[in-house]
Coordinates of C-alpha atoms in Angstrom, one line a residue:
X1 CA 36.2 114.6 87.5
X2 CA 32.7 113.7 88.5
X3 CA 32.0 115.8 91.6
X4 CA 29.1 115.5 94.0
X5 CA 27.0 118.2 92.4
X6 CA 27.6 116.7 88.9
X7 CA 26.6 113.3 90.1
X8 CA 23.5 114.6 91.8
X9 CA 22.4 116.4 88.7
X10 CA 23.0 113.3 86.6
X11 CA 20.9 111.2 88.9
X12 CA 18.1 113.8 88.9
X13 CA 18.2 114.0 85.2
X14 CA 18.0 110.3 84.8
X15 CA 15.1 110.1 87.2
X16 CA 13.3 112.9 85.3
X17 CA 13.6 111.1 82.0
X18 CA 12.6 107.6 83.2
X19 CA 9.0 107.2 82.0
X20 CA 8.3 104.4 84.5
X21 CA 9.9 105.7 87.6
X22 CA 8.7 104.7 91.1
X23 CA 7.0 108.0 91.6
X24 CA 4.9 107.4 88.5
X25 CA 3.8 103.9 89.6
X26 CA 2.8 105.3 93.0
X27 CA 0.4 107.7 91.3
X28 CA -1.4 105.1 89.2
X29 CA -4.2 103.0 90.5
X30 CA -6.4 105.0 92.8
X31 CA -5.4 108.2 91.1
X32 CA -5.5 110.1 94.5
X33 CA -1.9 111.1 94.9
X34 CA -0.9 114.3 93.2
X35 CA 2.8 114.8 92.5
X36 CA 4.1 118.3 92.4
X37 CA 7.5 119.3 91.1
X38 CA 8.5 122.3 93.3
X39 CA 11.1 125.0 92.3
X40 CA 12.9 124.7 95.7
X41 CA 12.7 123.0 99.0
X42 CA 11.2 125.6 101.5
X43 CA 13.5 126.7 104.3
X44 CA 10.7 125.9 106.7
X45 CA 6.9 125.6 106.8
X46 CA 6.0 128.4 109.2
X47 CA 2.7 130.0 108.2
X48 CA 3.8 133.6 108.9
X49 CA 7.3 133.9 107.4
X50 CA 7.8 134.6 103.7
X51 CA 10.5 132.4 102.2
X52 CA 9.2 132.7 98.6
X53 CA 6.5 131.3 96.5
X54 CA 7.6 127.7 96.8
X55 CA 7.3 128.0 100.6
X56 CA 3.9 129.6 100.2
X57 CA 2.6 126.8 98.0
X58 CA 3.3 124.3 100.8
X59 CA 2.0 126.6 103.5
X60 CA -1.2 127.2 101.5
X61 CA -1.9 123.4 101.6
X62 CA -1.4 123.4 105.4
X63 CA -3.1 126.6 106.5
X64 CA -6.0 128.9 106.0
X65 CA -6.5 132.6 106.8
X66 CA -9.6 134.5 107.9
X67 CA -10.4 135.9 104.5
X68 CA -9.2 135.2 100.9
X69 CA -9.6 136.4 97.3
X70 CA -11.7 134.6 94.8
X71 CA -10.8 134.3 91.1
X72 CA -12.5 137.7 90.4
X73 CA -10.3 139.5 93.0
X74 CA -13.2 139.8 95.5
X75 CA -12.6 139.3 99.2
X76 CA -14.5 136.3 100.5
X77 CA -14.8 134.5 103.8
X78 CA -12.3 131.7 104.6
X79 CA -12.2 130.8 108.3
X80 CA -14.3 133.9 108.9
X81 CA -17.8 133.7 107.4
X82 CA -18.6 137.4 107.9
X83 CA -17.0 140.8 108.8
X84 CA -18.2 144.4 109.2
X85 CA -16.9 147.7 110.3
X86 CA -18.6 148.8 113.6
X87 CA -16.7 152.1 113.7
X88 CA -13.6 153.8 112.3
X89 CA -11.6 151.9 114.9
X90 CA -13.4 148.6 115.2
X91 CA -14.0 145.6 112.9
X92 CA -16.2 142.7 113.9
X93 CA -15.6 139.1 112.6
X94 CA -17.6 136.0 112.9
X95 CA -15.9 132.6 112.4
X96 CA -17.2 129.8 110.3
X97 CA -17.6 126.3 111.9
X98 CA -14.0 125.3 111.1
X99 CA -11.6 122.9 112.7
X100 CA -7.8 122.6 112.8
X101 CA -6.1 119.5 111.4
X102 CA -6.1 117.9 114.8
X103 CA -9.9 118.2 115.1
X104 CA -10.1 121.0 117.6
X105 CA -12.4 123.9 116.6
X106 CA -11.0 127.2 115.3
X107 CA -11.9 129.8 118.0
X108 CA -11.6 133.5 118.6
X109 CA -8.9 132.7 121.1
X110 CA -6.8 131.0 118.4
X111 CA -7.1 134.1 116.2
X112 CA -6.2 136.4 119.0
X113 CA -3.1 134.3 119.9
X114 CA -2.0 134.1 116.2
X115 CA -2.3 137.8 115.6
X116 CA -0.5 138.7 118.8
X117 CA 2.3 136.2 118.1
X118 CA 2.7 137.8 114.6
X119 CA 2.9 141.3 116.1
X120 CA 5.4 140.3 118.8
X121 CA 8.9 141.6 118.6
X122 CA 11.3 139.3 116.9
X123 CA 8.5 137.2 115.4
X124 CA 10.0 137.3 111.9
X125 CA 6.5 137.4 110.5
X126 CA 6.1 138.9 107.1
X127 CA 3.0 140.8 108.2
X128 CA 4.4 142.0 111.6
X129 CA 4.4 145.7 110.7
X130 CA 0.9 145.6 109.4
X131 CA -0.3 143.7 112.5
X132 CA 1.1 146.4 114.7
X133 CA -1.7 148.7 113.6
X134 CA -4.0 146.5 115.7
X135 CA -4.5 147.9 119.2
X136 CA -6.4 145.1 120.8
X137 CA -8.5 142.0 120.0
X138 CA -11.7 141.5 122.1
X139 CA -13.1 138.0 122.3
X140 CA -16.9 138.2 122.3
X141 CA -17.4 134.4 122.3
X142 CA -15.8 131.4 120.7
X143 CA -16.9 132.4 117.2
X144 CA -17.0 136.3 117.4
X145 CA -14.2 138.7 118.0
X146 CA -13.5 142.4 117.5
X147 CA -10.3 144.0 116.1
X148 CA -9.6 147.5 117.4
X149 CA -7.0 149.5 115.5
X150 CA -4.8 152.3 116.8
X151 CA -5.8 154.5 113.9
X152 CA -8.7 154.3 111.5
X153 CA -7.8 151.5 109.0
X154 CA -9.5 150.7 105.7
X155 CA -7.0 147.9 105.1
X156 CA -8.1 145.4 107.9
X157 CA -10.2 143.1 105.6
X158 CA -7.4 143.0 103.0
X159 CA -4.8 142.4 105.8
X160 CA -6.8 139.3 107.0
X161 CA -6.5 137.9 103.4
X162 CA -2.7 138.1 103.2
X163 CA -1.1 134.8 102.2
X164 CA 1.3 134.9 105.1
X165 CA -1.4 135.3 107.8
X166 CA -2.6 131.7 108.3
X167 CA -4.4 131.1 111.6
X168 CA -2.8 128.3 113.7
X169 CA -4.0 126.7 116.9
X170 CA -2.9 128.6 120.0
X171 CA 0.4 127.4 121.5
X172 CA 1.1 125.1 118.6
X173 CA 3.9 126.8 116.7
X174 CA 7.4 128.0 117.5
X175 CA 10.6 128.9 115.7
X176 CA 11.1 125.2 115.1
X177 CA 7.8 124.0 113.7
X178 CA 4.9 125.1 111.5
X179 CA 2.1 124.7 114.0
X180 CA -1.3 123.2 113.6
X181 CA -3.2 124.8 110.7
X182 CA -6.7 124.5 109.3
X183 CA -5.8 123.8 105.7
X184 CA -6.8 121.0 103.4
X185 CA -3.7 118.8 104.2
X186 CA -1.6 117.6 107.0
X187 CA 2.2 117.3 106.9
X188 CA 2.9 113.6 107.0
X189 CA 6.7 113.5 106.4
X190 CA 9.4 115.7 105.1
X191 CA 13.0 115.0 104.1
X192 CA 14.9 118.2 103.6
X193 CA 15.8 118.7 100.0
X194 CA 14.3 115.4 98.9
X195 CA 10.5 115.2 99.4
X196 CA 7.4 116.4 101.3
X197 CA 4.4 114.2 101.8
X198 CA 1.0 115.7 102.7
X199 CA -2.2 113.8 103.5
X200 CA -5.8 115.1 103.3
X201 CA -7.2 116.5 106.5
X202 CA -10.3 114.7 107.7
X203 CA -11.3 117.9 109.5
X204 CA -11.1 120.3 106.6
X205 CA -14.1 122.7 106.8
X206 CA -15.1 122.7 103.1
X207 CA -17.5 119.9 102.4
X208 CA -16.2 117.4 99.8
X209 CA -12.7 118.9 99.7
X210 CA -9.9 118.2 99.2
X211 CA -10.6 115.6 96.5
X212 CA -7.1 114.2 96.6
X213 CA -5.9 111.8 99.3
X214 CA -2.2 112.7 99.2
X215 CA 0.2 115.2 97.7
X216 CA 3.8 114.3 97.1
X217 CA 6.2 117.2 96.6
X218 CA 9.6 116.8 95.0
X219 CA 12.0 119.8 94.8
X220 CA 13.7 120.4 91.4
X221 CA 15.9 123.4 91.8
X222 CA 17.0 123.1 88.2
X223 CA 14.1 124.4 86.2
X224 CA 15.1 122.2 83.2
X225 CA 14.9 119.1 85.3
X226 CA 11.5 120.3 86.6
X227 CA 10.1 120.5 83.1
X228 CA 11.7 117.2 82.2
X229 CA 10.0 115.6 85.1
X230 CA 6.6 116.8 84.0
X231 CA 7.2 115.6 80.4
X232 CA 8.4 112.2 81.6
X233 CA 5.3 111.8 83.8
X234 CA 7.2 111.8 87.1
X235 CA 5.2 114.7 88.4
X236 CA 1.7 115.9 87.6
X237 CA 2.2 119.7 88.1
X238 CA 5.1 122.1 88.4
X239 CA 5.3 125.7 89.6
X240 CA 7.5 128.4 88.3
X241 CA 7.3 127.3 84.6
X242 CA 10.4 128.7 82.9
X243 CA 9.4 131.3 80.3
X244 CA 11.5 129.7 77.5
X245 CA 9.4 126.5 77.9
X246 CA 5.9 128.1 78.0
X247 CA 5.1 128.0 74.3
X248 CA 6.4 124.5 73.9
X249 CA 4.5 123.1 76.9
X250 CA 1.3 124.8 75.7
X251 CA 1.7 123.0 72.4
X252 CA 2.4 119.6 73.8
X253 CA -0.4 117.0 73.8
X254 CA -1.2 115.8 77.2
X255 CA 0.1 118.9 79.0
X256 CA -1.6 122.2 80.0
X257 CA -0.2 125.6 80.7
X258 CA -2.0 128.0 83.1
X259 CA -0.7 131.6 83.1
X260 CA -1.6 135.1 84.2
X261 CA 0.2 137.6 82.0
X262 CA 0.3 140.4 84.5
X263 CA 1.3 138.3 87.5
X264 CA 4.4 138.9 89.6
X265 CA 7.0 141.4 88.6
X266 CA 10.7 142.1 88.8
X267 CA 12.4 145.2 90.3
X268 CA 15.5 146.4 92.0
X269 CA 15.7 147.3 95.7
X270 CA 18.3 149.8 97.0
X271 CA 20.4 149.7 100.1
X272 CA 20.8 153.3 101.3
X273 CA 23.8 152.6 103.5
X274 CA 26.1 153.0 100.5
X275 CA 26.1 155.0 97.3
X276 CA 22.4 154.5 96.8
X277 CA 21.6 156.7 99.8
X278 CA 21.7 159.5 97.1
X279 CA 18.4 159.6 95.2
X280 CA 20.1 161.0 92.1
X281 CA 22.0 157.7 91.8
X282 CA 18.8 155.6 92.2
X283 CA 17.2 157.7 89.6
X284 CA 20.2 157.3 87.2
X285 CA 19.7 153.5 87.4
X286 CA 16.0 153.8 86.9
X287 CA 16.3 155.9 83.7
X288 CA 19.1 153.7 82.3
X289 CA 17.2 150.5 81.8
X290 CA 15.8 149.4 78.4
X291 CA 12.9 147.4 80.0
X292 CA 11.5 145.8 76.8
X293 CA 14.8 144.0 76.5
X294 CA 14.2 142.3 79.8
X295 CA 10.7 141.2 78.7
X296 CA 12.0 139.7 75.5
X297 CA 15.4 138.3 76.6
X298 CA 14.5 137.0 80.1
X299 CA 10.7 136.2 79.7
X300 CA 10.5 135.4 76.0
X301 CA 7.8 138.0 75.6
X302 CA 5.7 136.7 78.4
X303 CA 5.5 139.9 80.4
X304 CA 5.5 143.7 80.1
X305 CA 7.8 146.6 81.1
X306 CA 7.4 148.0 84.6
X307 CA 8.3 151.7 84.7
X308 CA 6.4 152.9 87.7
X309 CA 4.6 151.7 90.8
X310 CA 2.8 148.4 90.0
X311 CA -1.0 148.9 89.9
X312 CA -3.4 146.6 88.1
X313 CA -4.7 148.4 85.0
X314 CA -8.3 147.7 85.9
X315 CA -7.8 149.3 89.4
X316 CA -9.1 152.8 90.2
X317 CA -5.6 153.4 91.6
X318 CA -4.0 152.9 88.2
X319 CA -2.4 156.1 86.8
X320 CA -1.2 155.9 83.3
X321 CA 1.3 158.8 83.6
X322 CA 3.0 157.4 86.7
X323 CA 2.9 153.8 85.3
X324 CA 5.4 154.9 82.7
X325 CA 7.4 157.4 84.8
X326 CA 10.9 155.8 84.1
X327 CA 11.1 156.0 80.3
X328 CA 14.5 155.0 78.9
X329 CA 16.7 158.1 78.9
X330 CA 20.4 157.5 79.1
X331 CA 21.3 161.2 78.7
X332 CA 19.2 162.0 81.8
X333 CA 20.8 159.1 83.6
X334 CA 24.3 160.4 82.8
X335 CA 23.3 163.9 83.9
X336 CA 22.1 162.6 87.2
X337 CA 25.4 160.8 87.7
X338 CA 27.2 164.1 87.1
X339 CA 24.9 166.0 89.5
X340 CA 25.8 163.4 92.1
X341 CA 29.5 163.9 91.6
X342 CA 30.0 160.5 89.9
X343 CA 30.7 161.7 86.4
X344 CA 34.0 159.6 86.5
X345 CA 32.1 156.5 87.3
X346 CA 30.5 154.5 90.0
X347 CA 31.2 150.9 91.2
X348 CA 28.4 149.0 93.1
X349 CA 27.5 145.4 94.0
X350 CA 24.3 143.7 92.8
X351 CA 22.8 140.9 94.9
X352 CA 20.9 138.2 92.9
X353 CA 20.9 134.4 92.7
X354 CA 22.1 131.7 90.3
X355 CA 19.3 129.4 91.3
X356 CA 16.5 131.1 89.3
X357 CA 17.5 132.0 85.8
X358 CA 15.2 135.0 85.7
X359 CA 17.0 136.6 88.7
X360 CA 20.4 135.7 87.3
X361 CA 19.7 136.9 83.7
X362 CA 18.2 140.1 84.9
X363 CA 21.3 140.8 87.0
X364 CA 23.5 140.2 83.9
X365 CA 21.3 142.5 81.8
X366 CA 21.4 145.2 84.5
X367 CA 25.1 144.9 84.7
X368 CA 25.4 145.3 80.9
X369 CA 23.0 148.2 80.5
X370 CA 24.4 150.2 83.5
X371 CA 27.9 149.8 82.1
X372 CA 26.8 152.0 79.2
X373 CA 26.3 155.0 81.4
X374 CA 29.4 154.5 83.5
X375 CA 28.2 152.3 86.4
X376 CA 30.3 149.2 87.0
X377 CA 28.3 146.4 88.7
X378 CA 29.8 143.5 90.5
X379 CA 27.4 140.5 90.6
X380 CA 26.8 138.4 93.7
X381 CA 25.0 135.2 92.7
X382 CA 24.7 132.6 95.5
X383 CA 22.0 129.9 95.8
X384 CA 18.5 131.1 96.8
X385 CA 18.7 130.3 100.6
X386 CA 22.0 132.1 100.8
X387 CA 20.7 135.0 98.8
X388 CA 17.7 135.4 101.3
X389 CA 20.1 135.3 104.2
X390 CA 22.4 137.9 102.7
X391 CA 19.4 140.1 101.8
X392 CA 18.1 140.0 105.4
X393 CA 21.5 141.1 106.5
X394 CA 21.5 144.1 104.1
X395 CA 24.4 142.9 102.0
X396 CA 24.8 144.3 98.5
X397 CA 24.3 147.9 97.3
X398 CA 21.2 146.9 95.4
X399 CA 19.4 143.7 94.6
X400 CA 17.3 141.9 92.0
X401 CA 13.8 141.2 93.4
X402 CA 10.7 139.3 92.3
X403 CA 7.3 139.5 94.0
X404 CA 3.6 139.7 93.4
X405 CA 1.3 142.0 95.3
X406 CA -0.3 139.7 97.9
X407 CA -3.3 142.0 98.2
X408 CA -5.3 144.2 95.8
X409 CA -5.6 147.0 98.3
X410 CA -3.5 149.9 97.2
X411 CA -1.6 149.8 100.5
X412 CA -0.1 146.5 99.4
X413 CA 2.7 148.5 97.7
X414 CA 3.7 150.3 100.9
X415 CA 6.5 147.9 101.8
X416 CA 7.7 148.0 98.2
X417 CA 8.0 151.8 98.0
X418 CA 8.6 152.9 101.6
X419 CA 12.2 152.0 102.7
X420 CA 11.5 153.0 106.3
X421 CA 9.3 149.9 106.8
X422 CA 10.6 146.9 108.6
X423 CA 13.8 145.6 106.9
X424 CA 13.3 142.6 104.7
X425 CA 15.3 140.9 101.9
X426 CA 12.6 141.9 99.4
X427 CA 12.6 145.7 99.9
X428 CA 14.8 148.8 99.9
X429 CA 16.2 150.0 103.2
X430 CA 18.5 152.5 104.8
X431 CA 17.0 155.8 103.5
X432 CA 13.8 157.9 103.7
X433 CA 11.6 159.6 101.1
X434 CA 10.4 162.8 102.8
X435 CA 6.6 162.8 103.2
X436 CA 6.0 159.3 101.8
X437 CA 5.3 157.5 105.1
X438 CA 2.8 160.1 106.1
X439 CA 1.0 159.9 102.8
X440 CA 0.7 156.1 103.1
X441 CA -0.5 156.4 106.6
X442 CA -3.3 158.7 105.4
X443 CA -4.2 156.3 102.7
X444 CA -4.6 153.5 105.2
X445 CA -6.9 155.5 107.4
X446 CA -9.2 156.9 104.7
X447 CA -12.4 155.0 103.9
X448 CA -13.6 157.1 101.0
X449 CA -12.3 155.6 97.7
X450 CA -12.0 158.8 95.8
X451 CA -9.9 160.4 98.5
X452 CA -7.7 157.3 98.7
X453 CA -7.1 157.5 94.9
X454 CA -5.8 161.0 95.3
X455 CA -3.6 160.1 98.2
X456 CA -2.0 157.1 96.6
X457 CA -1.4 159.0 93.4
X458 CA 0.6 161.5 95.4
X459 CA 2.5 158.7 97.1
X460 CA 3.3 157.0 93.9
X461 CA 4.7 160.2 92.4
X462 CA 7.0 160.6 95.4
X463 CA 8.2 157.0 95.2
X464 CA 9.0 157.5 91.5
X465 CA 10.6 160.9 91.9
X466 CA 12.9 159.5 94.6
X467 CA 13.3 156.1 93.0
X468 CA 12.7 154.3 96.3
X469 CA 12.7 151.1 94.2
X470 CA 13.2 150.5 90.5
X471 CA 10.7 148.6 88.4
X472 CA 12.0 146.3 85.7
X473 CA 9.2 144.2 84.2
X474 CA 6.1 142.2 84.8
X475 CA 6.4 138.5 84.3
X476 CA 3.7 135.9 83.5
X477 CA 3.0 133.5 86.3
X478 CA 2.8 129.9 85.1
X479 CA 1.8 126.5 86.4
X480 CA 2.1 123.5 84.0
X481 CA 0.3 120.3 84.5
X482 CA -0.7 117.0 83.0
X483 CA -4.1 117.2 81.4
X484 CA -5.2 114.6 84.0
X485 CA -5.1 117.4 86.6
X486 CA -8.3 119.3 86.7
X487 CA -9.8 122.1 88.8
X488 CA -6.8 124.5 88.6
X489 CA -7.8 128.1 88.7
X490 CA -5.5 131.2 89.0
X491 CA -6.1 134.2 91.1
X492 CA -6.2 137.4 89.1
X493 CA -3.4 139.8 88.1
X494 CA -0.7 140.2 90.8
X495 CA -2.3 137.8 93.1
X496 CA -1.7 134.9 90.7
X497 CA 1.6 133.6 92.3
X498 CA -0.5 132.8 95.4
X499 CA -2.9 130.6 93.5
X500 CA -2.0 127.6 95.6
X501 CA -4.7 128.9 98.0
X502 CA -7.1 127.3 95.5
X503 CA -5.3 123.9 95.3
X504 CA -7.8 122.3 97.6
X505 CA -10.0 122.0 94.5
X506 CA -7.5 120.1 92.3
X507 CA -8.6 116.8 90.9
X508 CA -6.7 113.9 89.3
X509 CA -8.3 111.6 86.7

């Protein structure tokens, strides 16, 4: 019987394979409409709430933050043209001459309103906990403001560059809408699950940008249909290139593949309200994984094992010993199970999703490998939106996760390794690692780099010894495009999933 889902997939496949579809005709002529095949339709377009990389891609076209990273990983001005530390507790920022998409200037009052809304209780903002370190915001004039922190904070500039900290016009956003941003595009129309249409903002503050008049976004939850749409010419660019298609796309005339090998990464988060409140059981899982198998089987070699706290290898905070802390050791894993009184076996539930094959396939491999040491894993594999909801509610004993560090500051891993931070679907929860929170707080308040290196090394060791999370593997970040699309650059290393911040520079010939 042809059910609704089968019918929809058939229609989408037919559209993806039609070389002269209506979407293709629309892009011809002026060559000013870029068509993006997106991995999922975002749950919403709010600038502050993390709903995944697909949501960020859209948000990055609508919003700008105060600072950003360039392609060398250096902090640069965005809405703010300069910043300086006046004292251990005060940072001074000067805004550029920027306007929101409705033409009104970006002022210090808008920044103050945005940061206070993010820090407000119940905001749902991804950066709420980090924003709470701000004690007050003083408006000097329309273009200058000062940020005073409750404790000395070396992380404030990096905080202002976070992808989920877009500045919106005061009073313009609520739980129902995305607000008025200062990004290169304006939301023209959106039909949930079907399409999103963006139009170039006439008020964008970068001269000559964006170069494209319109961006048309079509969601393709099925990654094979997304690739087929690119091949058929129905879209010009796709995100989340499946790893099994990377080599073939790179070898296809007329197509280009842009990847960052050490981009995002996969890991397991733990829910301490159940069995994984015991650190011995978390450690048992961490030593039971053959990580190279994940790299080869799930990512077709486009990645690397992750056996410790993720730190870019070029960073002064990289520690080779700690980077390989969880070597495969099944005997040690079984011994830890015995010490925890689970020698006869352990049954747990693993939350993942069927929508992204990397999440699904990692869950299946984890299930298989843990069975070898006596841990029975029941898989929970809903669609992505349901998986996010379940994760926010704390369902599942542990969960498959995929993120990229949205900052190069070493404190970016704090939410990853410290389960006492605000509960979120991406991170561990429900237990504490003694001494870890205090170490991370010291790291944030220390301005001397050498001292920070020592502090974060100690914090990383605690996180590994207590398995506050479990690294699985790095995965290459990939965008694929028609060779008619130019100007695409990727942010470095773990920032690469957020490269849509640079999409204002894209061209279409």
